[in-house]
Amino acid sequence: MKGGNSTIWSFFFLEGFSRYPKLEVVLFVFSLVMYLITLFGNSTLILITLLDARLHTPMYLFLGNLSFMDICYTSASIPTLLVNLLSSQKTIILSGCAVQMYLSLAMGSTECVLLAVMAYDRYVAICNPLRYPIIMNRQICVQMASVSWMTGCLTALLETSFALQVPLCGNVIDHFTCEILAVLKLACTSSLLMDMIMLVISVLLLPIPMLLICVSYFFILSTILRISSAEGRSKAFSTCGAHLTVVILYYGAALSMYLKPSSSNSQEIDKIISLLYGVLTPMLNPIIYSLRNKDVQEAVKKLLDRITMQQTHDNL
């Protein structure tokens, strides 16, 4: 990277989309609408999985965790983005930058592992349906979800701790958030240790979970194709369709950001990908699961009926 004198910075400038001032208002409206939909959709999904006894199953336990991660992930960066899009002073203090970096890494890393866990859950449900209640009992599911959280939080702590120790020769981050790759571009010298940590964690949390997902779906597809009835095949496909759609959206954006050559795209393209990755995917998750799942649709209808009845009772 570049050389020079390092400084301990107390704050950073987030350049964001300041080169395109006319675009900032459009991005503000887009980000605000997407963020509000994300909060509403994921909160509703968490609420119905808690209130509806029919959804107290492993699949919806993991889905509730996924929705909570999406809320945390977007809340780590989008509020700051919204403020900076309308502000001339696009700054963030060091502690705020560290928290933002950690939460983004932790939630993103946890989601990588959780999506692989959800693929295994679908594998057991379709390939070993008779043993499913035994294999995926509540204790095992809680442990698998906990491992996902621990893996994501610990790897994020490791990355953030080392990133904050790297000497920086500037405090202007060419991004709309304290994204770790954008921060490390300010390093005065190249850090072999930091590069190795980033590479190892990227491989552990992107290609390996993706490989496990692919293996799970290979066996799932093999099993589905052996089902004789068209109705049975359709039902089996529908239980996996939502998860597979989310996996493609999530890993497609993540792989394009973290496992590409640094010179393959401009920084502006990286920002757009990050914005879509950080806003659009978390917003689409509850919509995808709701559209493809009759249980979720019925639970939402039941919740709305309950709210309507309560309002009617209060008015009387």
PDB file of C-alpha atoms in Angstrom:
ATOM      1  CA  MET A   1       0.000   0.000   0.000  1.00  0.00           C
ATOM      2  CA  LYS A   2       1.238   3.491   0.581  1.00  0.00           C
ATOM      3  CA  GLY A   3       3.911   4.706   2.927  1.00  0.00           C
ATOM      4  CA  GLY A   4       4.020   7.737   5.194  1.00  0.00           C
ATOM      5  CA  ASN A   5       3.585   8.870   8.771  1.00  0.00           C
ATOM      6  CA  SER A   6       0.763   7.199  10.667  1.00  0.00           C
ATOM      7  CA  THR A   7      -1.571   9.062  13.005  1.00  0.00           C
ATOM      8  CA  ILE A   8      -3.999   7.928  15.693  1.00  0.00           C
ATOM      9  CA  TRP A   9      -7.252   9.340  14.344  1.00  0.00           C
ATOM     10  CA  SER A  10     -10.119  10.225  16.686  1.00  0.00           C
ATOM     11  CA  PHE A  11     -12.650  10.485  13.858  1.00  0.00           C
ATOM     12  CA  PHE A  12     -13.080   9.618  10.190  1.00  0.00           C
ATOM     13  CA  PHE A  13     -14.718  11.211   7.172  1.00  0.00           C
ATOM     14  CA  LEU A  14     -17.061   8.895   5.282  1.00  0.00           C
ATOM     15  CA  GLU A  15     -16.875   9.998   1.674  1.00  0.00           C
ATOM     16  CA  GLY A  16     -19.863   7.884   0.660  1.00  0.00           C
ATOM     17  CA  PHE A  17     -21.595   9.240  -2.436  1.00  0.00           C
ATOM     18  CA  SER A  18     -20.530  12.872  -1.904  1.00  0.00           C
ATOM     19  CA  ARG A  19     -19.098  12.985  -5.438  1.00  0.00           C
ATOM     20  CA  TYR A  20     -22.679  12.742  -6.678  1.00  0.00           C
ATOM     21  CA  PRO A  21     -24.671  15.289  -4.632  1.00  0.00           C
ATOM     22  CA  LYS A  22     -27.750  15.044  -6.856  1.00  0.00           C
ATOM     23  CA  LEU A  23     -27.821  11.292  -6.311  1.00  0.00           C
ATOM     24  CA  GLU A  24     -27.699  11.577  -2.521  1.00  0.00           C
ATOM     25  CA  VAL A  25     -31.359  12.589  -2.143  1.00  0.00           C
ATOM     26  CA  VAL A  26     -32.465   9.666  -4.306  1.00  0.00           C
ATOM     27  CA  LEU A  27     -30.270   7.283  -2.300  1.00  0.00           C
ATOM     28  CA  PHE A  28     -31.640   8.711   0.953  1.00  0.00           C
ATOM     29  CA  VAL A  29     -35.232   7.988  -0.070  1.00  0.00           C
ATOM     30  CA  PHE A  30     -34.289   4.541  -1.421  1.00  0.00           C
ATOM     31  CA  SER A  31     -32.303   3.591   1.702  1.00  0.00           C
ATOM     32  CA  LEU A  32     -34.928   4.926   4.119  1.00  0.00           C
ATOM     33  CA  VAL A  33     -37.781   3.052   2.439  1.00  0.00           C
ATOM     34  CA  MET A  34     -35.758  -0.165   2.232  1.00  0.00           C
ATOM     35  CA  TYR A  35     -34.654   0.164   5.860  1.00  0.00           C
ATOM     36  CA  LEU A  36     -38.202   0.702   7.148  1.00  0.00           C
ATOM     37  CA  ILE A  37     -39.451  -2.282   5.140  1.00  0.00           C
ATOM     38  CA  THR A  38     -36.561  -4.348   6.508  1.00  0.00           C
ATOM     39  CA  LEU A  39     -37.410  -3.430  10.098  1.00  0.00           C
ATOM     40  CA  PHE A  40     -41.119  -4.070   9.629  1.00  0.00           C
ATOM     41  CA  GLY A  41     -40.787  -7.294   7.644  1.00  0.00           C
ATOM     42  CA  ASN A  42     -38.165  -8.950   9.830  1.00  0.00           C
ATOM     43  CA  SER A  43     -39.809  -7.806  13.082  1.00  0.00           C
ATOM     44  CA  THR A  44     -43.119  -9.253  11.888  1.00  0.00           C
ATOM     45  CA  LEU A  45     -41.439 -12.527  10.984  1.00  0.00           C
ATOM     46  CA  ILE A  46     -39.825 -12.758  14.432  1.00  0.00           C
ATOM     47  CA  LEU A  47     -43.141 -11.922  16.108  1.00  0.00           C
ATOM     48  CA  ILE A  48     -45.178 -14.557  14.309  1.00  0.00           C
ATOM     49  CA  THR A  49     -42.554 -17.258  14.902  1.00  0.00           C
ATOM     50  CA  LEU A  50     -42.815 -16.509  18.625  1.00  0.00           C
ATOM     51  CA  LEU A  51     -46.618 -16.241  18.811  1.00  0.00           C
ATOM     52  CA  ASP A  52     -47.733 -19.037  16.477  1.00  0.00           C
ATOM     53  CA  ALA A  53     -47.211 -22.498  17.974  1.00  0.00           C
ATOM     54  CA  ARG A  54     -47.230 -24.099  14.499  1.00  0.00           C
ATOM     55  CA  LEU A  55     -44.017 -22.242  13.713  1.00  0.00           C
ATOM     56  CA  HIS A  56     -42.111 -23.569  16.732  1.00  0.00           C
ATOM     57  CA  THR A  57     -40.003 -25.800  14.500  1.00  0.00           C
ATOM     58  CA  PRO A  58     -36.260 -25.858  13.663  1.00  0.00           C
ATOM     59  CA  MET A  59     -36.780 -24.118  10.328  1.00  0.00           C
ATOM     60  CA  TYR A  60     -38.512 -21.135  11.919  1.00  0.00           C
ATOM     61  CA  LEU A  61     -36.104 -21.028  14.849  1.00  0.00           C
ATOM     62  CA  PHE A  62     -33.288 -20.477  12.351  1.00  0.00           C
ATOM     63  CA  LEU A  63     -35.445 -18.081  10.327  1.00  0.00           C
ATOM     64  CA  GLY A  64     -36.098 -15.991  13.437  1.00  0.00           C
ATOM     65  CA  ASN A  65     -32.345 -15.793  14.058  1.00  0.00           C
ATOM     66  CA  LEU A  66     -31.810 -14.784  10.420  1.00  0.00           C
ATOM     67  CA  SER A  67     -34.368 -11.985  10.726  1.00  0.00           C
ATOM     68  CA  PHE A  68     -32.763 -10.692  13.917  1.00  0.00           C
ATOM     69  CA  MET A  69     -29.355 -10.672  12.202  1.00  0.00           C
ATOM     70  CA  ASP A  70     -30.760  -8.704   9.284  1.00  0.00           C
ATOM     71  CA  ILE A  71     -32.179  -6.078  11.646  1.00  0.00           C
ATOM     72  CA  CYS A  72     -28.839  -5.755  13.465  1.00  0.00           C
ATOM     73  CA  TYR A  73     -26.844  -5.723  10.225  1.00  0.00           C
ATOM     74  CA  THR A  74     -28.823  -2.928   8.615  1.00  0.00           C
ATOM     75  CA  SER A  75     -29.059  -0.948  11.870  1.00  0.00           C
ATOM     76  CA  ALA A  76     -25.264  -0.976  12.161  1.00  0.00           C
ATOM     77  CA  SER A  77     -24.763   1.100   9.020  1.00  0.00           C
ATOM     78  CA  ILE A  78     -27.961   2.438   7.456  1.00  0.00           C
ATOM     79  CA  PRO A  79     -28.844   5.074  10.132  1.00  0.00           C
ATOM     80  CA  THR A  80     -25.350   6.563   9.748  1.00  0.00           C
ATOM     81  CA  LEU A  81     -25.724   6.478   5.969  1.00  0.00           C
ATOM     82  CA  LEU A  82     -29.084   8.276   6.156  1.00  0.00           C
ATOM     83  CA  VAL A  83     -27.654  11.048   8.350  1.00  0.00           C
ATOM     84  CA  ASN A  84     -24.579  11.498   6.161  1.00  0.00           C
ATOM     85  CA  LEU A  85     -26.571  11.612   2.929  1.00  0.00           C
ATOM     86  CA  LEU A  86     -28.237  14.812   4.160  1.00  0.00           C
ATOM     87  CA  SER A  87     -25.253  16.235   6.015  1.00  0.00           C
ATOM     88  CA  SER A  88     -22.260  18.202   4.787  1.00  0.00           C
ATOM     89  CA  GLN A  89     -20.119  16.879   7.679  1.00  0.00           C
ATOM     90  CA  LYS A  90     -19.964  13.151   6.988  1.00  0.00           C
ATOM     91  CA  THR A  91     -17.956  12.132  10.045  1.00  0.00           C
ATOM     92  CA  ILE A  92     -17.907   9.252  12.515  1.00  0.00           C
ATOM     93  CA  ILE A  93     -15.874   8.959  15.714  1.00  0.00           C
ATOM     94  CA  LEU A  94     -13.340   6.162  16.174  1.00  0.00           C
ATOM     95  CA  SER A  95     -15.446   4.196  18.673  1.00  0.00           C
ATOM     96  CA  GLY A  96     -18.499   4.476  16.427  1.00  0.00           C
ATOM     97  CA  CYS A  97     -16.441   3.274  13.472  1.00  0.00           C
ATOM     98  CA  ALA A  98     -15.170   0.300  15.487  1.00  0.00           C
ATOM     99  CA  VAL A  99     -18.691  -0.676  16.616  1.00  0.00           C
ATOM    100  CA  GLN A 100     -20.019  -0.312  13.085  1.00  0.00           C
ATOM    101  CA  MET A 101     -17.205  -2.430  11.660  1.00  0.00           C
ATOM    102  CA  TYR A 102     -17.640  -5.126  14.308  1.00  0.00           C
ATOM    103  CA  LEU A 103     -21.431  -5.409  14.013  1.00  0.00           C
ATOM    104  CA  SER A 104     -21.325  -5.564  10.222  1.00  0.00           C
ATOM    105  CA  LEU A 105     -18.666  -8.282  10.270  1.00  0.00           C
ATOM    106  CA  ALA A 106     -20.323 -10.222  13.088  1.00  0.00           C
ATOM    107  CA  MET A 107     -23.789 -10.260  11.540  1.00  0.00           C
ATOM    108  CA  GLY A 108     -22.493 -10.996   8.042  1.00  0.00           C
ATOM    109  CA  SER A 109     -20.238 -13.821   9.244  1.00  0.00           C
ATOM    110  CA  THR A 110     -22.957 -15.331  11.441  1.00  0.00           C
ATOM    111  CA  GLU A 111     -25.378 -15.315   8.530  1.00  0.00           C
ATOM    112  CA  CYS A 112     -22.897 -17.223   6.356  1.00  0.00           C
ATOM    113  CA  VAL A 113     -22.760 -20.041   8.894  1.00  0.00           C
ATOM    114  CA  LEU A 114     -26.495 -19.950   9.645  1.00  0.00           C
ATOM    115  CA  LEU A 115     -27.415 -20.321   5.972  1.00  0.00           C
ATOM    116  CA  ALA A 116     -25.307 -23.499   5.867  1.00  0.00           C
ATOM    117  CA  VAL A 117     -27.074 -24.739   9.014  1.00  0.00           C
ATOM    118  CA  MET A 118     -30.449 -24.042   7.391  1.00  0.00           C
ATOM    119  CA  ALA A 119     -29.374 -26.009   4.305  1.00  0.00           C
ATOM    120  CA  TYR A 120     -28.512 -28.976   6.550  1.00  0.00           C
ATOM    121  CA  ASP A 121     -31.925 -28.639   8.209  1.00  0.00           C
ATOM    122  CA  ARG A 122     -33.622 -28.879   4.784  1.00  0.00           C
ATOM    123  CA  TYR A 123     -31.388 -31.850   3.895  1.00  0.00           C
ATOM    124  CA  VAL A 124     -32.482 -33.787   6.980  1.00  0.00           C
ATOM    125  CA  ALA A 125     -36.142 -32.817   6.505  1.00  0.00           C
ATOM    126  CA  ILE A 126     -36.253 -34.105   2.907  1.00  0.00           C
ATOM    127  CA  CYS A 127     -33.672 -36.895   2.865  1.00  0.00           C
ATOM    128  CA  ASN A 128     -34.365 -38.317   6.356  1.00  0.00           C
ATOM    129  CA  PRO A 129     -37.948 -37.252   7.171  1.00  0.00           C
ATOM    130  CA  LEU A 130     -38.652 -40.085   9.633  1.00  0.00           C
ATOM    131  CA  ARG A 131     -35.579 -39.263  11.712  1.00  0.00           C
ATOM    132  CA  TYR A 132     -35.983 -35.494  11.405  1.00  0.00           C
ATOM    133  CA  PRO A 133     -37.594 -34.942  14.865  1.00  0.00           C
ATOM    134  CA  ILE A 134     -34.774 -36.923  16.487  1.00  0.00           C
ATOM    135  CA  ILE A 135     -31.835 -35.437  14.569  1.00  0.00           C
ATOM    136  CA  MET A 136     -33.107 -31.850  14.655  1.00  0.00           C
ATOM    137  CA  ASN A 137     -34.399 -31.774  18.214  1.00  0.00           C
ATOM    138  CA  ARG A 138     -34.674 -28.436  19.994  1.00  0.00           C
ATOM    139  CA  GLN A 139     -31.434 -28.831  21.944  1.00  0.00           C
ATOM    140  CA  ILE A 140     -29.437 -29.564  18.792  1.00  0.00           C
ATOM    141  CA  CYS A 141     -31.043 -26.634  16.952  1.00  0.00           C
ATOM    142  CA  VAL A 142     -30.241 -24.208  19.771  1.00  0.00           C
ATOM    143  CA  GLN A 143     -26.647 -25.473  19.813  1.00  0.00           C
ATOM    144  CA  MET A 144     -26.305 -25.062  16.044  1.00  0.00           C
ATOM    145  CA  ALA A 145     -27.699 -21.529  16.185  1.00  0.00           C
ATOM    146  CA  SER A 146     -25.376 -20.722  19.100  1.00  0.00           C
ATOM    147  CA  VAL A 147     -22.333 -22.015  17.198  1.00  0.00           C
ATOM    148  CA  SER A 148     -23.305 -19.786  14.269  1.00  0.00           C
ATOM    149  CA  TRP A 149     -23.443 -16.745  16.543  1.00  0.00           C
ATOM    150  CA  MET A 150     -20.200 -17.610  18.352  1.00  0.00           C
ATOM    151  CA  THR A 151     -18.330 -18.201  15.095  1.00  0.00           C
ATOM    152  CA  GLY A 152     -19.479 -14.910  13.586  1.00  0.00           C
ATOM    153  CA  CYS A 153     -18.911 -12.826  16.711  1.00  0.00           C
ATOM    154  CA  LEU A 154     -15.453 -14.247  17.488  1.00  0.00           C
ATOM    155  CA  THR A 155     -14.125 -13.957  13.937  1.00  0.00           C
ATOM    156  CA  ALA A 156     -15.476 -10.395  13.750  1.00  0.00           C
ATOM    157  CA  LEU A 157     -13.764  -9.563  17.051  1.00  0.00           C
ATOM    158  CA  LEU A 158     -10.476 -10.914  15.695  1.00  0.00           C
ATOM    159  CA  GLU A 159     -10.738  -8.982  12.421  1.00  0.00           C
ATOM    160  CA  THR A 160     -11.823  -5.724  14.083  1.00  0.00           C
ATOM    161  CA  SER A 161      -9.120  -5.910  16.774  1.00  0.00           C
ATOM    162  CA  PHE A 162      -6.329  -6.359  14.233  1.00  0.00           C
ATOM    163  CA  ALA A 163      -7.783  -3.777  11.825  1.00  0.00           C
ATOM    164  CA  LEU A 164      -7.809  -1.122  14.558  1.00  0.00           C
ATOM    165  CA  GLN A 165      -4.105  -1.769  15.256  1.00  0.00           C
ATOM    166  CA  VAL A 166      -3.044  -1.169  11.647  1.00  0.00           C
ATOM    167  CA  PRO A 167      -1.308   2.264  11.302  1.00  0.00           C
ATOM    168  CA  LEU A 168      -3.396   4.566   9.088  1.00  0.00           C
ATOM    169  CA  CYS A 169      -2.055   7.432   6.984  1.00  0.00           C
ATOM    170  CA  GLY A 170      -5.409   9.121   6.438  1.00  0.00           C
ATOM    171  CA  ASN A 171      -8.896   9.428   7.868  1.00  0.00           C
ATOM    172  CA  VAL A 172     -11.001   9.784   4.710  1.00  0.00           C
ATOM    173  CA  ILE A 173     -12.787   6.461   4.121  1.00  0.00           C
ATOM    174  CA  ASP A 174     -13.926   6.086   0.527  1.00  0.00           C
ATOM    175  CA  HIS A 175     -17.145   4.355   1.543  1.00  0.00           C
ATOM    176  CA  PHE A 176     -20.475   5.114   3.204  1.00  0.00           C
ATOM    177  CA  THR A 177     -19.675   2.933   6.202  1.00  0.00           C
ATOM    178  CA  CYS A 178     -16.626   1.747   8.162  1.00  0.00           C
ATOM    179  CA  GLU A 179     -16.303  -1.296   5.947  1.00  0.00           C
ATOM    180  CA  ILE A 180     -13.123  -3.143   6.870  1.00  0.00           C
ATOM    181  CA  LEU A 181     -11.661  -3.337   3.339  1.00  0.00           C
ATOM    182  CA  ALA A 182     -12.217   0.396   2.821  1.00  0.00           C
ATOM    183  CA  VAL A 183     -10.549   1.187   6.168  1.00  0.00           C
ATOM    184  CA  LEU A 184      -7.555  -1.034   5.419  1.00  0.00           C
ATOM    185  CA  LYS A 185      -6.939   0.879   2.179  1.00  0.00           C
ATOM    186  CA  LEU A 186      -5.775   3.742   4.439  1.00  0.00           C
ATOM    187  CA  ALA A 187      -2.987   1.603   5.923  1.00  0.00           C
ATOM    188  CA  CYS A 188       0.484   3.131   5.668  1.00  0.00           C
ATOM    189  CA  THR A 189       2.126  -0.201   4.936  1.00  0.00           C
ATOM    190  CA  SER A 190       0.931  -3.621   3.905  1.00  0.00           C
ATOM    191  CA  SER A 191       0.266  -5.964   6.857  1.00  0.00           C
ATOM    192  CA  LEU A 192       0.976  -9.595   6.015  1.00  0.00           C
ATOM    193  CA  LEU A 193      -0.665 -10.766   9.251  1.00  0.00           C
ATOM    194  CA  MET A 194      -3.847  -8.790   8.566  1.00  0.00           C
ATOM    195  CA  ASP A 195      -3.941 -10.021   4.971  1.00  0.00           C
ATOM    196  CA  MET A 196      -3.601 -13.626   6.154  1.00  0.00           C
ATOM    197  CA  ILE A 197      -6.337 -13.206   8.786  1.00  0.00           C
ATOM    198  CA  MET A 198      -8.711 -11.711   6.212  1.00  0.00           C
ATOM    199  CA  LEU A 199      -7.928 -14.467   3.697  1.00  0.00           C
ATOM    200  CA  VAL A 200      -8.353 -17.342   6.168  1.00  0.00           C
ATOM    201  CA  ILE A 201     -11.607 -15.987   7.621  1.00  0.00           C
ATOM    202  CA  SER A 202     -12.978 -15.207   4.147  1.00  0.00           C
ATOM    203  CA  VAL A 203     -12.283 -18.784   3.052  1.00  0.00           C
ATOM    204  CA  LEU A 204     -13.766 -20.245   6.241  1.00  0.00           C
ATOM    205  CA  LEU A 205     -16.933 -18.162   6.122  1.00  0.00           C
ATOM    206  CA  LEU A 206     -17.644 -17.949   2.382  1.00  0.00           C
ATOM    207  CA  PRO A 207     -16.455 -20.865   0.191  1.00  0.00           C
ATOM    208  CA  ILE A 208     -16.654 -23.566   2.900  1.00  0.00           C
ATOM    209  CA  PRO A 209     -20.263 -22.845   3.994  1.00  0.00           C
ATOM    210  CA  MET A 210     -21.154 -22.418   0.321  1.00  0.00           C
ATOM    211  CA  LEU A 211     -19.651 -25.845  -0.413  1.00  0.00           C
ATOM    212  CA  LEU A 212     -21.673 -27.397   2.427  1.00  0.00           C
ATOM    213  CA  ILE A 213     -24.824 -25.784   1.036  1.00  0.00           C
ATOM    214  CA  CYS A 214     -24.086 -27.138  -2.442  1.00  0.00           C
ATOM    215  CA  VAL A 215     -23.492 -30.655  -1.081  1.00  0.00           C
ATOM    216  CA  SER A 216     -26.732 -30.502   0.925  1.00  0.00           C
ATOM    217  CA  TYR A 217     -28.712 -29.420  -2.131  1.00  0.00           C
ATOM    218  CA  PHE A 218     -27.082 -32.085  -4.292  1.00  0.00           C
ATOM    219  CA  PHE A 219     -28.531 -34.773  -2.002  1.00  0.00           C
ATOM    220  CA  ILE A 220     -31.810 -32.857  -1.683  1.00  0.00           C
ATOM    221  CA  LEU A 221     -32.208 -32.662  -5.459  1.00  0.00           C
ATOM    222  CA  SER A 222     -31.326 -36.360  -5.834  1.00  0.00           C
ATOM    223  CA  THR A 223     -34.001 -37.261  -3.295  1.00  0.00           C
ATOM    224  CA  ILE A 224     -36.647 -34.990  -4.819  1.00  0.00           C
ATOM    225  CA  LEU A 225     -36.121 -36.435  -8.311  1.00  0.00           C
ATOM    226  CA  ARG A 226     -36.830 -39.912  -6.911  1.00  0.00           C
ATOM    227  CA  ILE A 227     -40.233 -38.830  -5.581  1.00  0.00           C
ATOM    228  CA  SER A 228     -42.863 -40.409  -7.825  1.00  0.00           C
ATOM    229  CA  SER A 229     -45.736 -37.934  -7.424  1.00  0.00           C
ATOM    230  CA  ALA A 230     -45.613 -34.477  -9.003  1.00  0.00           C
ATOM    231  CA  GLU A 231     -47.371 -33.037  -5.947  1.00  0.00           C
ATOM    232  CA  GLY A 232     -44.719 -34.476  -3.633  1.00  0.00           C
ATOM    233  CA  ARG A 233     -41.898 -33.047  -5.754  1.00  0.00           C
ATOM    234  CA  SER A 234     -43.590 -29.659  -5.856  1.00  0.00           C
ATOM    235  CA  LYS A 235     -44.031 -29.599  -2.081  1.00  0.00           C
ATOM    236  CA  ALA A 236     -40.403 -30.601  -1.519  1.00  0.00           C
ATOM    237  CA  PHE A 237     -39.175 -27.903  -3.915  1.00  0.00           C
ATOM    238  CA  SER A 238     -41.321 -25.265  -2.217  1.00  0.00           C
ATOM    239  CA  THR A 239     -39.767 -25.963   1.191  1.00  0.00           C
ATOM    240  CA  CYS A 240     -36.296 -25.279  -0.254  1.00  0.00           C
ATOM    241  CA  GLY A 241     -37.067 -22.554  -2.784  1.00  0.00           C
ATOM    242  CA  ALA A 242     -37.101 -19.643  -0.329  1.00  0.00           C
ATOM    243  CA  HIS A 243     -33.854 -20.656   1.355  1.00  0.00           C
ATOM    244  CA  LEU A 244     -32.093 -21.274  -1.956  1.00  0.00           C
ATOM    245  CA  THR A 245     -33.184 -17.856  -3.260  1.00  0.00           C
ATOM    246  CA  VAL A 246     -31.816 -16.138  -0.144  1.00  0.00           C
ATOM    247  CA  VAL A 247     -28.535 -18.079  -0.446  1.00  0.00           C
ATOM    248  CA  ILE A 248     -28.049 -16.993  -4.075  1.00  0.00           C
ATOM    249  CA  LEU A 249     -28.733 -13.339  -3.246  1.00  0.00           C
ATOM    250  CA  TYR A 250     -26.552 -13.302  -0.138  1.00  0.00           C
ATOM    251  CA  TYR A 251     -23.540 -15.244  -1.359  1.00  0.00           C
ATOM    252  CA  GLY A 252     -23.640 -13.636  -4.792  1.00  0.00           C
ATOM    253  CA  ALA A 253     -23.153 -10.186  -3.262  1.00  0.00           C
ATOM    254  CA  ALA A 254     -20.716 -11.361  -0.572  1.00  0.00           C
ATOM    255  CA  LEU A 255     -18.449 -13.258  -2.977  1.00  0.00           C
ATOM    256  CA  SER A 256     -18.374 -10.330  -5.383  1.00  0.00           C
ATOM    257  CA  MET A 257     -17.113  -8.054  -2.583  1.00  0.00           C
ATOM    258  CA  TYR A 258     -14.663 -10.158  -0.610  1.00  0.00           C
ATOM    259  CA  LEU A 259     -13.210 -12.693  -3.037  1.00  0.00           C
ATOM    260  CA  LYS A 260     -12.556 -10.576  -6.126  1.00  0.00           C
ATOM    261  CA  PRO A 261      -9.295  -8.967  -7.245  1.00  0.00           C
ATOM    262  CA  SER A 262      -9.033  -5.464  -5.835  1.00  0.00           C
ATOM    263  CA  SER A 263      -8.645  -3.904  -9.274  1.00  0.00           C
ATOM    264  CA  SER A 264     -11.524  -5.663 -10.999  1.00  0.00           C
ATOM    265  CA  ASN A 265     -14.081  -2.982 -10.150  1.00  0.00           C
ATOM    266  CA  SER A 266     -13.978   0.638  -9.154  1.00  0.00           C
ATOM    267  CA  GLN A 267     -14.645   1.751  -5.596  1.00  0.00           C
ATOM    268  CA  GLU A 268     -17.938   3.280  -6.734  1.00  0.00           C
ATOM    269  CA  ILE A 269     -19.135  -0.128  -7.951  1.00  0.00           C
ATOM    270  CA  ASP A 270     -18.095  -1.600  -4.598  1.00  0.00           C
ATOM    271  CA  LYS A 271     -20.241   0.974  -2.807  1.00  0.00           C
ATOM    272  CA  ILE A 272     -23.287   0.140  -4.914  1.00  0.00           C
ATOM    273  CA  ILE A 273     -22.783  -3.595  -4.294  1.00  0.00           C
ATOM    274  CA  SER A 274     -22.379  -2.927  -0.567  1.00  0.00           C
ATOM    275  CA  LEU A 275     -25.571  -0.861  -0.513  1.00  0.00           C
ATOM    276  CA  LEU A 276     -27.553  -3.584  -2.268  1.00  0.00           C
ATOM    277  CA  TYR A 277     -25.938  -6.231  -0.064  1.00  0.00           C
ATOM    278  CA  GLY A 278     -26.673  -4.263   3.105  1.00  0.00           C
ATOM    279  CA  VAL A 279     -30.193  -3.019   2.337  1.00  0.00           C
ATOM    280  CA  LEU A 280     -31.869  -4.978  -0.432  1.00  0.00           C
ATOM    281  CA  THR A 281     -31.037  -8.533   0.695  1.00  0.00           C
ATOM    282  CA  PRO A 282     -32.209  -8.103   4.339  1.00  0.00           C
ATOM    283  CA  MET A 283     -35.395  -6.469   3.035  1.00  0.00           C
ATOM    284  CA  LEU A 284     -36.098  -9.306   0.587  1.00  0.00           C
ATOM    285  CA  ASN A 285     -35.546 -12.153   3.074  1.00  0.00           C
ATOM    286  CA  PRO A 286     -38.914 -11.916   4.913  1.00  0.00           C
ATOM    287  CA  ILE A 287     -40.725 -11.167   1.645  1.00  0.00           C
ATOM    288  CA  ILE A 288     -39.246 -14.260  -0.025  1.00  0.00           C
ATOM    289  CA  TYR A 289     -40.116 -16.521   2.917  1.00  0.00           C
ATOM    290  CA  SER A 290     -43.626 -15.071   3.149  1.00  0.00           C
ATOM    291  CA  LEU A 291     -44.383 -15.455  -0.558  1.00  0.00           C
ATOM    292  CA  ARG A 292     -43.109 -19.028  -0.727  1.00  0.00           C
ATOM    293  CA  ASN A 293     -44.515 -20.310   2.568  1.00  0.00           C
ATOM    294  CA  LYS A 294     -48.186 -20.911   3.326  1.00  0.00           C
ATOM    295  CA  ASP A 295     -47.502 -21.398   7.051  1.00  0.00           C
ATOM    296  CA  VAL A 296     -46.041 -17.883   7.281  1.00  0.00           C
ATOM    297  CA  GLN A 297     -48.941 -16.428   5.291  1.00  0.00           C
ATOM    298  CA  GLU A 298     -51.486 -18.092   7.574  1.00  0.00           C
ATOM    299  CA  ALA A 299     -49.604 -16.964  10.678  1.00  0.00           C
ATOM    300  CA  VAL A 300     -49.541 -13.346   9.407  1.00  0.00           C
ATOM    301  CA  LYS A 301     -53.279 -13.513   8.644  1.00  0.00           C
ATOM    302  CA  LYS A 302     -53.931 -14.913  12.114  1.00  0.00           C
ATOM    303  CA  LEU A 303     -51.897 -12.116  13.707  1.00  0.00           C
ATOM    304  CA  LEU A 304     -53.733  -9.439  11.683  1.00  0.00           C
ATOM    305  CA  ASP A 305     -57.109 -10.962  12.659  1.00  0.00           C
ATOM    306  CA  ARG A 306     -56.062 -10.895  16.300  1.00  0.00           C
ATOM    307  CA  ILE A 307     -55.026  -7.226  16.056  1.00  0.00           C
ATOM    308  CA  THR A 308     -58.290  -6.336  14.278  1.00  0.00           C
ATOM    309  CA  MET A 309     -60.375  -8.111  16.914  1.00  0.00           C
ATOM    310  CA  GLN A 310     -58.481  -6.360  19.690  1.00  0.00           C
ATOM    311  CA  GLN A 311     -59.020  -2.958  18.074  1.00  0.00           C
ATOM    312  CA  THR A 312     -62.730  -3.690  17.615  1.00  0.00           C
ATOM    313  CA  HIS A 313     -63.005  -4.730  21.258  1.00  0.00           C
ATOM    314  CA  ASP A 314     -61.230  -1.577  22.423  1.00  0.00           C
ATOM    315  CA  ASN A 315     -63.542   0.618  20.300  1.00  0.00           C
ATOM    316  CA  LEU A 316     -66.600  -1.020  21.848  1.00  0.00           C
TER     317      LEU A 316
END
